[in-house]
PDB file of C-alpha atoms and ligand atoms in Angstrom:
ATOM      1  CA  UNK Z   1     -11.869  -2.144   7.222  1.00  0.00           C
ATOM      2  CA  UNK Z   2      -9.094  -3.223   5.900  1.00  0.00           C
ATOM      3  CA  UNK Z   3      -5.355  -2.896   8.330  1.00  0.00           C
ATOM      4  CA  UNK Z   4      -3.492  -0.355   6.347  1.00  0.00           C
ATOM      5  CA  UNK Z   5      -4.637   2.691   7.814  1.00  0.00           C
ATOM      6  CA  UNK Z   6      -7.340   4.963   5.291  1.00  0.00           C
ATOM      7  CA  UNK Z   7      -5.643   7.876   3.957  1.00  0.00           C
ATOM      8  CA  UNK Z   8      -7.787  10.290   2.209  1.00  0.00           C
ATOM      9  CA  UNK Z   9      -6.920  10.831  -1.783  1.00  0.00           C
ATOM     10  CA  UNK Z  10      -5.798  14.376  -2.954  1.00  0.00           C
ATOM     11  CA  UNK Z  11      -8.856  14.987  -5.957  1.00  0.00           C
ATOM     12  CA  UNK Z  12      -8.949  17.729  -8.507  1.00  0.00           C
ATOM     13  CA  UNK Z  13     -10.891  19.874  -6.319  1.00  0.00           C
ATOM     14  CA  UNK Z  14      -8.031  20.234  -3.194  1.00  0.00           C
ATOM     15  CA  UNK Z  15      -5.256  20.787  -6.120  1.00  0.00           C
ATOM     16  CA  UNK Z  16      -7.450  23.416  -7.293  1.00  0.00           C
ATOM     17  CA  UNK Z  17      -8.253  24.917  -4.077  1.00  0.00           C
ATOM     18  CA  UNK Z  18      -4.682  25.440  -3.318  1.00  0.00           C
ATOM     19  CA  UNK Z  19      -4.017  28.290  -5.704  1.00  0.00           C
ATOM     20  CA  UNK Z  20      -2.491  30.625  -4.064  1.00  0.00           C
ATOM     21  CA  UNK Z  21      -1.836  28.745  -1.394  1.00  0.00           C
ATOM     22  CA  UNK Z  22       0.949  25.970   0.238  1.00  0.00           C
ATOM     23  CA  UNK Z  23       3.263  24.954  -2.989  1.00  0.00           C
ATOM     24  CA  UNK Z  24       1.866  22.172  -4.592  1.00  0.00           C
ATOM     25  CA  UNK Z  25       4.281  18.726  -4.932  1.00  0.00           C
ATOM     26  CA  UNK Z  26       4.288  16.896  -7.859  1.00  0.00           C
ATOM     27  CA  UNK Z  27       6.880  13.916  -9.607  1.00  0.00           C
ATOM     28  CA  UNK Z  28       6.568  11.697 -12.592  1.00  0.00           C
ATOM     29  CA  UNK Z  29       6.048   7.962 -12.321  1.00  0.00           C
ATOM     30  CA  UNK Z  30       5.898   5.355 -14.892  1.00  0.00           C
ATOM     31  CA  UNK Z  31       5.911   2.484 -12.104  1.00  0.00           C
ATOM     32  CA  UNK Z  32       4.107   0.900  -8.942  1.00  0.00           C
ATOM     33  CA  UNK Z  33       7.458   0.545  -6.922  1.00  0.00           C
ATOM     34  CA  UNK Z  34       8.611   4.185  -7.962  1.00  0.00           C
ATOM     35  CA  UNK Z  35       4.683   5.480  -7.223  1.00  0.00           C
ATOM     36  CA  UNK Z  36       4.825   3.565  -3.966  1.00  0.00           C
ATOM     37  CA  UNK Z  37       7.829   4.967  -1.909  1.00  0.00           C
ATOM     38  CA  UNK Z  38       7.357   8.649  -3.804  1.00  0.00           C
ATOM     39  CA  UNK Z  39       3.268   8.772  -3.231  1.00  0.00           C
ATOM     40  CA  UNK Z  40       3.848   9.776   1.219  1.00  0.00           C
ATOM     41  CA  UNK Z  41       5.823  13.233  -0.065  1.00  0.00           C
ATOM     42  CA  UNK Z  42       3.689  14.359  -3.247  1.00  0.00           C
ATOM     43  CA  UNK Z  43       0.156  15.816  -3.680  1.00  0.00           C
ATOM     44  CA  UNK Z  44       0.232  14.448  -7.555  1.00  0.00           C
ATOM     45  CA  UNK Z  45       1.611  11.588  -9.384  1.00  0.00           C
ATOM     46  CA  UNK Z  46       2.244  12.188 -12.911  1.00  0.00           C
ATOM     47  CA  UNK Z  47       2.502   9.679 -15.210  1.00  0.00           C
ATOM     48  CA  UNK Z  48       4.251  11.510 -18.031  1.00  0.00           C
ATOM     49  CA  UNK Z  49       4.622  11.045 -21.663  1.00  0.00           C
ATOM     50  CA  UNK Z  50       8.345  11.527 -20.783  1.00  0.00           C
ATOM     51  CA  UNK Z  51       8.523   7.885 -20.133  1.00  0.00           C
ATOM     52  CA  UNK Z  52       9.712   7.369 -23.233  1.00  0.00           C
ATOM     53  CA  UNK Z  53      12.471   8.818 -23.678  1.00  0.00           C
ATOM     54  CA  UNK Z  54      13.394   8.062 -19.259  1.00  0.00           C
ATOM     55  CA  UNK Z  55      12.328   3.947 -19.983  1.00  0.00           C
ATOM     56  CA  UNK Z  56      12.542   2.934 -23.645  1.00  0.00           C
ATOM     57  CA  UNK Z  57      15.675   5.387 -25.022  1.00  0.00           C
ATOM     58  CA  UNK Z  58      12.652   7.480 -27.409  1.00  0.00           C
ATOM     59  CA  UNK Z  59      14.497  10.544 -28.562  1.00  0.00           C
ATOM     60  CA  UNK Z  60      11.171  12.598 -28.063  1.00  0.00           C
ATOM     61  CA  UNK Z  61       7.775  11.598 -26.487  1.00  0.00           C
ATOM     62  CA  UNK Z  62       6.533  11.543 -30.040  1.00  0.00           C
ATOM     63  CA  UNK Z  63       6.794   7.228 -30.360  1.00  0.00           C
ATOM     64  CA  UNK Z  64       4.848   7.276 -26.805  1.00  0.00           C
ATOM     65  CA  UNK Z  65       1.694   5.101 -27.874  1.00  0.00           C
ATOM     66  CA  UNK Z  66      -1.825   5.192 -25.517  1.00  0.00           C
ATOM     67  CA  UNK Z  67      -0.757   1.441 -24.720  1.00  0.00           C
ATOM     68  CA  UNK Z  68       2.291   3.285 -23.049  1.00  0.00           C
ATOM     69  CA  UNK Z  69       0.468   5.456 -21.236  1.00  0.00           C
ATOM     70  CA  UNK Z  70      -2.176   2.704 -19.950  1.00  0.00           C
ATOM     71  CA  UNK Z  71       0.272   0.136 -18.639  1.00  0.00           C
ATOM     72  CA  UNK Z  72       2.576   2.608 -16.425  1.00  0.00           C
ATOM     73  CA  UNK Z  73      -0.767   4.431 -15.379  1.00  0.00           C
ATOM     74  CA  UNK Z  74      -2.234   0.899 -13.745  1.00  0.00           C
ATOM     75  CA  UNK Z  75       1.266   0.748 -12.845  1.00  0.00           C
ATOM     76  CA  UNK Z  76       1.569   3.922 -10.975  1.00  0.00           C
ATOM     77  CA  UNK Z  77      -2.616   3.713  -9.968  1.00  0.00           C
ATOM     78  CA  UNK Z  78      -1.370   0.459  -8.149  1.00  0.00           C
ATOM     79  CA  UNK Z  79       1.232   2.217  -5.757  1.00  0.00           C
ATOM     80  CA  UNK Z  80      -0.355   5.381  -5.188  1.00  0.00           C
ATOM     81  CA  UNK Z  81      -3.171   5.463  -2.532  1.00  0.00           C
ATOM     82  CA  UNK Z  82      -2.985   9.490  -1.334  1.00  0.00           C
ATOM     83  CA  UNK Z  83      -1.519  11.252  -4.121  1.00  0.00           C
ATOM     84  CA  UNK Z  84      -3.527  12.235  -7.479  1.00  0.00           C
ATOM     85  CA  UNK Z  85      -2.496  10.243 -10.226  1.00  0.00           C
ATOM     86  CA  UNK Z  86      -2.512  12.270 -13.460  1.00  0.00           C
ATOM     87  CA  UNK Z  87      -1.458  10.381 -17.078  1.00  0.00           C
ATOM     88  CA  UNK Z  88      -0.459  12.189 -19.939  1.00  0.00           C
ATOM     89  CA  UNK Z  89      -2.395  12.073 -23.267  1.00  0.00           C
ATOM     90  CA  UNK Z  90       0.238  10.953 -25.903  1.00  0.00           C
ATOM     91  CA  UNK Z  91       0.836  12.857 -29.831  1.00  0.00           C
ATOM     92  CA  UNK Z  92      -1.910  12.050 -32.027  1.00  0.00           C
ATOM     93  CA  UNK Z  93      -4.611  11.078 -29.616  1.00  0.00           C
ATOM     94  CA  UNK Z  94      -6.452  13.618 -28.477  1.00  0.00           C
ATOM     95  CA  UNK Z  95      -5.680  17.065 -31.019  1.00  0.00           C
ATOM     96  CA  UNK Z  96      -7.969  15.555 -33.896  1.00  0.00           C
ATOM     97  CA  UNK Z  97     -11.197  16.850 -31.924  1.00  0.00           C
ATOM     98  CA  UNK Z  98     -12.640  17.104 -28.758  1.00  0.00           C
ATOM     99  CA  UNK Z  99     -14.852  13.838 -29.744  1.00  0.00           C
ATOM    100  CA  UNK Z 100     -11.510  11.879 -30.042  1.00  0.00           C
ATOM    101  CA  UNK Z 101     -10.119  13.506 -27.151  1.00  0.00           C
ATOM    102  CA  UNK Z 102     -13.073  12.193 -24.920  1.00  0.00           C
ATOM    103  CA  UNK Z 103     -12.768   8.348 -26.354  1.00  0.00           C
ATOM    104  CA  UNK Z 104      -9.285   8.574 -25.397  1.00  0.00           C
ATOM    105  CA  UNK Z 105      -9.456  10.584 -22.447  1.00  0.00           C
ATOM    106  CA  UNK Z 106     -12.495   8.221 -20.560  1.00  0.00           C
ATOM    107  CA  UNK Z 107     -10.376   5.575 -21.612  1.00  0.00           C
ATOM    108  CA  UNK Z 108      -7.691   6.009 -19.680  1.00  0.00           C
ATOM    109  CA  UNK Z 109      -9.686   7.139 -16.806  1.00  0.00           C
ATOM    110  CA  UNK Z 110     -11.827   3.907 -17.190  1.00  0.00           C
ATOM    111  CA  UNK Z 111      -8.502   1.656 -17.680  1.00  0.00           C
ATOM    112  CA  UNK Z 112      -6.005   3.311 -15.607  1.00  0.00           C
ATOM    113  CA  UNK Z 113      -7.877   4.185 -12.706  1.00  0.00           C
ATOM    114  CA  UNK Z 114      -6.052   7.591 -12.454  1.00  0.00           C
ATOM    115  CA  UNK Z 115      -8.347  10.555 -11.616  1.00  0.00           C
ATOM    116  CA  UNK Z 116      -7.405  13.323 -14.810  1.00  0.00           C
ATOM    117  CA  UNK Z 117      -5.194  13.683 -17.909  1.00  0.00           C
ATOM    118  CA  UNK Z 118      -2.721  15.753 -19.339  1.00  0.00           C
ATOM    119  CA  UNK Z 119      -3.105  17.456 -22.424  1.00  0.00           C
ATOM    120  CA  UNK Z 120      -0.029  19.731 -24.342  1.00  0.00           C
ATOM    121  CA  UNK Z 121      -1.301  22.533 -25.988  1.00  0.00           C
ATOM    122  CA  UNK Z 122      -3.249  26.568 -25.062  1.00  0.00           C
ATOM    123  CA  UNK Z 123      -5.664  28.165 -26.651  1.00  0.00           C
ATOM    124  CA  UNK Z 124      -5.838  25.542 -29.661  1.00  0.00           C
ATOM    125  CA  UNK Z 125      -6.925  23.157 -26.815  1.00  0.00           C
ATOM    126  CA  UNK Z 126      -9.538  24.986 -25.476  1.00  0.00           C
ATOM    127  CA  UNK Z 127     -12.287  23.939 -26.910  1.00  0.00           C
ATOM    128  CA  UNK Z 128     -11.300  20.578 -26.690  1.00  0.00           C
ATOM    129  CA  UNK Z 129     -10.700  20.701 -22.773  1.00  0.00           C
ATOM    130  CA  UNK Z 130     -14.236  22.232 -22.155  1.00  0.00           C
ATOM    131  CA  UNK Z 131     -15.718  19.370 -24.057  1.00  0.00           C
ATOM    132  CA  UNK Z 132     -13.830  17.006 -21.723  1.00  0.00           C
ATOM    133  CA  UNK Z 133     -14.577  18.837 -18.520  1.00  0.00           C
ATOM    134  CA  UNK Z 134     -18.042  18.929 -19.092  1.00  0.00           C
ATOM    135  CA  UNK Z 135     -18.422  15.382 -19.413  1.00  0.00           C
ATOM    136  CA  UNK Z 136     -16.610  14.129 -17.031  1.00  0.00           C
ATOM    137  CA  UNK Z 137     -12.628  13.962 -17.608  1.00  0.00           C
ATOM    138  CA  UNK Z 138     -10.332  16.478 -15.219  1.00  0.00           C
ATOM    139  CA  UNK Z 139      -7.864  18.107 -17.133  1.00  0.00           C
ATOM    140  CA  UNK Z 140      -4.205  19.306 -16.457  1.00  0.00           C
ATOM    141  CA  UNK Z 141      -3.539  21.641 -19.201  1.00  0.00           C
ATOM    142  CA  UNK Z 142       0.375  22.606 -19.918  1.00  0.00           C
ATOM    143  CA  UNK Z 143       1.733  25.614 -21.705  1.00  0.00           C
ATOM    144  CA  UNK Z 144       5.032  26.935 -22.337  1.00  0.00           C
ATOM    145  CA  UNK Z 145       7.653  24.858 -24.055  1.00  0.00           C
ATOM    146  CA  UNK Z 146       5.401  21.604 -25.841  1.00  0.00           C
ATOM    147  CA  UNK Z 147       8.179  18.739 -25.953  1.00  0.00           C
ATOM    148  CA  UNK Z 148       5.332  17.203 -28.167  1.00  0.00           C
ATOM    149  CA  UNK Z 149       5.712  19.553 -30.560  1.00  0.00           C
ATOM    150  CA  UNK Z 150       9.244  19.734 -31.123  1.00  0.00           C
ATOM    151  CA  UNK Z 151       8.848  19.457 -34.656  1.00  0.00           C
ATOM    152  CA  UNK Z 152       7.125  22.243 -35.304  1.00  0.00           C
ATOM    153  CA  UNK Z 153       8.888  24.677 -32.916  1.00  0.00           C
ATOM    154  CA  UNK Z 154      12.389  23.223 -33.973  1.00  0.00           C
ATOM    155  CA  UNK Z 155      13.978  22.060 -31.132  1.00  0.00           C
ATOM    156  CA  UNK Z 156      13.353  22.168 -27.386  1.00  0.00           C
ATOM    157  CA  UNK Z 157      12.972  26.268 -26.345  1.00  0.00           C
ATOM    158  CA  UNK Z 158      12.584  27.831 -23.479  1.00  0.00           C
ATOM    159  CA  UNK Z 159       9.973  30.564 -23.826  1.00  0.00           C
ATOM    160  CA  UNK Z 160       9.178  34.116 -23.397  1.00  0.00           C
ATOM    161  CA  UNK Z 161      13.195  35.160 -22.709  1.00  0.00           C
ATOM    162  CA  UNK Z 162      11.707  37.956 -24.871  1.00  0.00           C
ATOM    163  CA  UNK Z 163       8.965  40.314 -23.843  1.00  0.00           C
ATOM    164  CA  UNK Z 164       7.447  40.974 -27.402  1.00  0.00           C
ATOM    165  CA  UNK Z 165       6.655  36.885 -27.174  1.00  0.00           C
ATOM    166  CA  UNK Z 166       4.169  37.105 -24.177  1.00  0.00           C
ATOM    167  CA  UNK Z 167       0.515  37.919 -25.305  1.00  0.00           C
ATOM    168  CA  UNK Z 168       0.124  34.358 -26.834  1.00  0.00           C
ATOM    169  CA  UNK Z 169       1.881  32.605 -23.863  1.00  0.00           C
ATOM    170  CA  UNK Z 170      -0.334  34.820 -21.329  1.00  0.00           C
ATOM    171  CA  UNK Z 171      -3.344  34.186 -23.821  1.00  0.00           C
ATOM    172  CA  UNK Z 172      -2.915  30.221 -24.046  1.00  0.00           C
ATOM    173  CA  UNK Z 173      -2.765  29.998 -20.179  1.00  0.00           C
ATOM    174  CA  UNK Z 174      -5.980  32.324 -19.700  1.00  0.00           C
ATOM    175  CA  UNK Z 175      -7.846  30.176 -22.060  1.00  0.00           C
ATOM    176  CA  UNK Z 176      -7.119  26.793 -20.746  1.00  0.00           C
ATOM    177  CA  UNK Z 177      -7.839  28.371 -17.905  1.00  0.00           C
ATOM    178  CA  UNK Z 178     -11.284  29.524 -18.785  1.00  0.00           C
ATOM    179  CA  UNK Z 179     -11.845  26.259 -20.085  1.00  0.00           C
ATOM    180  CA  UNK Z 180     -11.896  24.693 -17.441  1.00  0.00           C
ATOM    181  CA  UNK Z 181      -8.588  22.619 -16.811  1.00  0.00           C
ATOM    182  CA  UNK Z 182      -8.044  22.563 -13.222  1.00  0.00           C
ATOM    183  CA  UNK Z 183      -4.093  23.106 -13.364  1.00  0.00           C
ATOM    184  CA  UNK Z 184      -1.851  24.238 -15.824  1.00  0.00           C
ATOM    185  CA  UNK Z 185       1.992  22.952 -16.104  1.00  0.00           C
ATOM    186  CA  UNK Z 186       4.568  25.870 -17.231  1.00  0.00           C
ATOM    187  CA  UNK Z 187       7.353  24.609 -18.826  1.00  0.00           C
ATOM    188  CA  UNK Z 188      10.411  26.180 -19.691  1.00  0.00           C
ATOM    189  CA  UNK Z 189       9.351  29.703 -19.099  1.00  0.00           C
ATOM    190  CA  UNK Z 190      11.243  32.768 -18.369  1.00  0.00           C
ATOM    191  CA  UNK Z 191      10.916  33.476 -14.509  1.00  0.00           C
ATOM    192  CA  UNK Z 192       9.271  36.911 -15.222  1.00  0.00           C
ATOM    193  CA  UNK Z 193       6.668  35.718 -17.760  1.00  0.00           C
ATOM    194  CA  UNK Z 194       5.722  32.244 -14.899  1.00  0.00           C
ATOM    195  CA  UNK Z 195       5.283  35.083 -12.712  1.00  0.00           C
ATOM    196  CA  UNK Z 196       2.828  37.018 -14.650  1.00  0.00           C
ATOM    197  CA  UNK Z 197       1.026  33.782 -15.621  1.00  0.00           C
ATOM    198  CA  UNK Z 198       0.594  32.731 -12.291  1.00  0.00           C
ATOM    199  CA  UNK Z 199      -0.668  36.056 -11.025  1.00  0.00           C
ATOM    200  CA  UNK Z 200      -3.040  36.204 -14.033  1.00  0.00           C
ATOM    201  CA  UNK Z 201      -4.766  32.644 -13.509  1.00  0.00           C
ATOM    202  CA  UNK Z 202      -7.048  31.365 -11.188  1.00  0.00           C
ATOM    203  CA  UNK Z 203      -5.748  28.173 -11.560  1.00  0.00           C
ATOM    204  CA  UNK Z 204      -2.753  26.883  -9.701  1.00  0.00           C
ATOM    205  CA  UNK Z 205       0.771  26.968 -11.977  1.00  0.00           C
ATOM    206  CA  UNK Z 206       2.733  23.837 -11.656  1.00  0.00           C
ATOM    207  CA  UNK Z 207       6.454  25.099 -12.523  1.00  0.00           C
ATOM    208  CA  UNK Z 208       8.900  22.860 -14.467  1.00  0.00           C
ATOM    209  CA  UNK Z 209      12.052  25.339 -15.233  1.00  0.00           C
ATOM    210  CA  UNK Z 210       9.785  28.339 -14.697  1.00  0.00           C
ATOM    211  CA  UNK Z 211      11.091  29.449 -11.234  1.00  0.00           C
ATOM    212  CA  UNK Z 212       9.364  29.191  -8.084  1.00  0.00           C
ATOM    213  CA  UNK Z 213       6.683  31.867  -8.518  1.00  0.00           C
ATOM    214  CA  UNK Z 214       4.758  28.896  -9.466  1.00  0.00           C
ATOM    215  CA  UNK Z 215       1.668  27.720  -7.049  1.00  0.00           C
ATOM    216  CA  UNK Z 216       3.320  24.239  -7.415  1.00  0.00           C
ATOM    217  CA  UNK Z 217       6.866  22.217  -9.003  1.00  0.00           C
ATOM    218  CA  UNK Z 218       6.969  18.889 -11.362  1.00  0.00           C
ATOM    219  CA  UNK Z 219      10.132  17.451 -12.323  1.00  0.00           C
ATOM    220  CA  UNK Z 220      10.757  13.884 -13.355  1.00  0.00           C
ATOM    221  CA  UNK Z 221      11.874  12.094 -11.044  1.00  0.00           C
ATOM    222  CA  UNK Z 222      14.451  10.107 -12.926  1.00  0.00           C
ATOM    223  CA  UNK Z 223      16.204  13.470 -13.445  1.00  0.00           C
ATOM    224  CA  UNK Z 224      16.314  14.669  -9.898  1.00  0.00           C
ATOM    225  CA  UNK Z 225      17.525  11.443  -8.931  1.00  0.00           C
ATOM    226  CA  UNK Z 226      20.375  11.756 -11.007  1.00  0.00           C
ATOM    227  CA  UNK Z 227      19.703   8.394 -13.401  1.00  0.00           C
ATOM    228  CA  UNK Z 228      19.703  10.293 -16.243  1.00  0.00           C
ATOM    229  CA  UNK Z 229      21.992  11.121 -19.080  1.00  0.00           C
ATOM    230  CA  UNK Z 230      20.949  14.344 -20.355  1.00  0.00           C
ATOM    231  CA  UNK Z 231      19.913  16.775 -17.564  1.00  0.00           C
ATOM    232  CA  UNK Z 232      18.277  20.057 -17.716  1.00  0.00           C
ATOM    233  CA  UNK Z 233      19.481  23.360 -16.177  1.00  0.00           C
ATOM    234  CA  UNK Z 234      16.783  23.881 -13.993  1.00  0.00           C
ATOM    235  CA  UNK Z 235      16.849  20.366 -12.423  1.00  0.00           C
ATOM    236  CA  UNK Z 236      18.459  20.085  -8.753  1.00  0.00           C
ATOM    237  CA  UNK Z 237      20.141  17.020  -8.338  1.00  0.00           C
ATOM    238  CA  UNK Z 238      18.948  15.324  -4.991  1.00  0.00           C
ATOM    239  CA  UNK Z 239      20.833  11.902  -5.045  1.00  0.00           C
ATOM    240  CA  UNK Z 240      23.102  10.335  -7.639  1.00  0.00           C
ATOM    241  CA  UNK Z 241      21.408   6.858  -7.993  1.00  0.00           C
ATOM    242  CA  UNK Z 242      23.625   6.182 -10.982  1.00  0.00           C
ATOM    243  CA  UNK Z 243      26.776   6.158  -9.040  1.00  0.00           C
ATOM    244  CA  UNK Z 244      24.755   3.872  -6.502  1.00  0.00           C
ATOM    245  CA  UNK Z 245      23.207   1.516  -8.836  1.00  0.00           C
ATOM    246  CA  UNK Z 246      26.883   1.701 -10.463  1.00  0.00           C
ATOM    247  CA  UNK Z 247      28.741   0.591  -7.695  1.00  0.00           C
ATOM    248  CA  UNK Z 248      26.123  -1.999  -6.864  1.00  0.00           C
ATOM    249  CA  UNK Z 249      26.342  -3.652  -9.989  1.00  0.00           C
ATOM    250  CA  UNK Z 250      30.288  -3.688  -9.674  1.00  0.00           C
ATOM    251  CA  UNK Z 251      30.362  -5.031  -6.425  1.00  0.00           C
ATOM    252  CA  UNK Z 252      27.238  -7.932  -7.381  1.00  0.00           C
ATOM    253  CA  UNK Z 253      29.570  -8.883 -10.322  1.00  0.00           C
ATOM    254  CA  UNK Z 254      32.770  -9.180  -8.448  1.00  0.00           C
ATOM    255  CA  UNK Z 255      31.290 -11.155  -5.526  1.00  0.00           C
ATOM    256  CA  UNK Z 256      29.902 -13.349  -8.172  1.00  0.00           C
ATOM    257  CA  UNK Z 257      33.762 -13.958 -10.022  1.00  0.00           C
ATOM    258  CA  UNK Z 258      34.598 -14.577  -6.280  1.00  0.00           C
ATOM    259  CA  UNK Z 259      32.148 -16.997  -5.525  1.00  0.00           C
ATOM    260  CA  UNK Z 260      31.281 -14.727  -2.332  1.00  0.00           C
ATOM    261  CA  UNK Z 261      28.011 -14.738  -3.970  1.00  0.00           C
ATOM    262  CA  UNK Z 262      25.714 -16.690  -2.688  1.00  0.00           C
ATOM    263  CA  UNK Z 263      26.867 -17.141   0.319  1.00  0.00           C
ATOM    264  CA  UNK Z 264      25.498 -19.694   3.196  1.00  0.00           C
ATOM    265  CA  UNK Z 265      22.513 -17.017   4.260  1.00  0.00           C
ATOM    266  CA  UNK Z 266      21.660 -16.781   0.727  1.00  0.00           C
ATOM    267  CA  UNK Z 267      21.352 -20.507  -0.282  1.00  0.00           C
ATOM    268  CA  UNK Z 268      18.753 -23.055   0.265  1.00  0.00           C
ATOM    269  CA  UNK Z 269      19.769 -26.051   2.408  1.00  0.00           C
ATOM    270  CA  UNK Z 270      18.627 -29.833   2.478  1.00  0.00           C
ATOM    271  CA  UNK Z 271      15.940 -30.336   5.404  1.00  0.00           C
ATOM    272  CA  UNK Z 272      18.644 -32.201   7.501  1.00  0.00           C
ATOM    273  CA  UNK Z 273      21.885 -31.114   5.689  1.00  0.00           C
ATOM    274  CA  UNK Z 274      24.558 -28.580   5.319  1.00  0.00           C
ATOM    275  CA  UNK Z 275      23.642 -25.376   3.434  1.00  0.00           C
ATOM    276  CA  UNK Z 276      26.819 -24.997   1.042  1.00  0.00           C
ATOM    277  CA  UNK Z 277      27.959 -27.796  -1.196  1.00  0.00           C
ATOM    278  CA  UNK Z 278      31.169 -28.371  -0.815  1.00  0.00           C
ATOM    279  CA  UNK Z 279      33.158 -28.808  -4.518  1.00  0.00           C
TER     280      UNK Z 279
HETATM  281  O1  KIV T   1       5.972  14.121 -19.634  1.00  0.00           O
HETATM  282  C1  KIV T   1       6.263  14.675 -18.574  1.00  0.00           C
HETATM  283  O2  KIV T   1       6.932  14.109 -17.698  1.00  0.00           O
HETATM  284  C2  KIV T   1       5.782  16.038 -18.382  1.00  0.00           C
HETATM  285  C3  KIV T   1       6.332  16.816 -17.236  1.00  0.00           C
HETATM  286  C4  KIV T   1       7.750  17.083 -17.477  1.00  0.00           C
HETATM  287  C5  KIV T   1       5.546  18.022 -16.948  1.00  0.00           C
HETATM  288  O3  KIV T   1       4.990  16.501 -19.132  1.00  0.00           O
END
């Protein structure tokens, strides 16, 4: 056996079991460092589509390729060793059919090493997440506000603020639920309507901006650490990493103009000589 000590993975089956239960905690990731130091505190890892727009400056998730998705999930895969590591299926691969949803799907399994995916979409998805279940490929299902379809919907909106809106919402949960998928994210959701959902379903809710009625909260993590530009409402800020990598940079770049970078410690001496070079 190997030193580190065995820790025993979270799996589909304990997030599952824990509806109704102890909140469920879940991040994003995109990398093995990130994955690493957040994997101790979380039961899931996921390795969202929002990378795109929180690493390479997209202005929606809709540029986010599968190449994308399978780098940062080995990346993530690599630094997580107890929490379940979850990668989201980018636009346009898996809402052709459930026969192109499975080739992508067990590919990223197969490649990533990650244990389920993420799919954007209710009822429409259904059938597509029963034909993934059944053959093998755990499924997160996520209902609510669809940043993937931003298009369509016309911007990013929170839903059900009004009551007449609810059947579908309640519907689309109910069905991916009956599906199969063993979670379902709500995002941006009227407290009331999370509420309902999450009393409805026997899967667990994982809440992003849909209060904390949910069996479980996501939030990316680049947003709660405050290295963001652009940050949600519903997002607590729990350290400001951008003033810190700010003031680090400042301070690198003025010890550098000052020459008090390197100093002695930080140089590389002769076997038999002085460390510092004197000019
Ligand atoms: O892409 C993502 O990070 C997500 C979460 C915000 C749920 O889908």
């Amino acid at each position: 056996m190997s030193s580190q000590a065995y820790v025993k993975r979270t799996t589909v089956t304990k997030i599952r079991a824990r509806k109704g239960k102890d909140p469920i905690i879940c991040l994003t990731a995109y990398s093995t460092p990130m994955a690493r130091l957040l994997d101790p505190h979380v039961d899931l890892l996921l390795v969202g589509d929002s990378l795109g727009m929180v690493l390479y400056g997209m202005e929606t998730t809709l540029g986010v390729t599968l190449a994308h998705m399978i780098m940062h999930g080995q990346a993530v895969s690599r630094g997580a060793r107890q929490a379940l590591v979850v990668v989201d299926m980018p636009f346009g691969t898996y809402e052709e059919s459930p026969e192109v949803a499975f080739r992508n799907g067990s590919r990223v399994i197969r490649e990533t090493g990650c244990m389920a995916v993420k799919i954007e979409g209710g009822a429409r998805m259904a059938k597509t997440i029963a034909f993934l279940v059944e053959r093998g490929v755990p499924v997160m299902a996520h209902v609510g506000l669809l940043p993937q379809s931003v298009h369509t919907k016309g911007g990013y909106r929170v839903v059900g603020r009004d009551r007449a809106d609810w059947p579908p919402i309640e519907a689309d949960a109910q069905a991916v639920a009956e599906a199969g998928a063993f979670a379902v994210v709500l995002e941006g959701m009227a407290a009331p309507l999370a509420a309902r959902i999450t009393k409805q379903v026997a899967i667990p809710t994982i809440g992003i901006g849909a209060s904390n009625q949910c069996d479980g909260q996501i939030l990316v993590t680049e947003d709660m650490l405050g290295m963001t530009e652009r940050v949600p409402s519903f997002v607590k800020i729990y350290a400001d990493l951008e003033a810190g990598i700010t003031e680090a940079a400042k301070s690198y770049a003025n010890d550098v103009r000052a020459r008090a970078f390197p100093s002695a410690s930080h140089a590389y001496a002769m076997k038999n000589g002085p460390r510092l070079v004197s000019k």
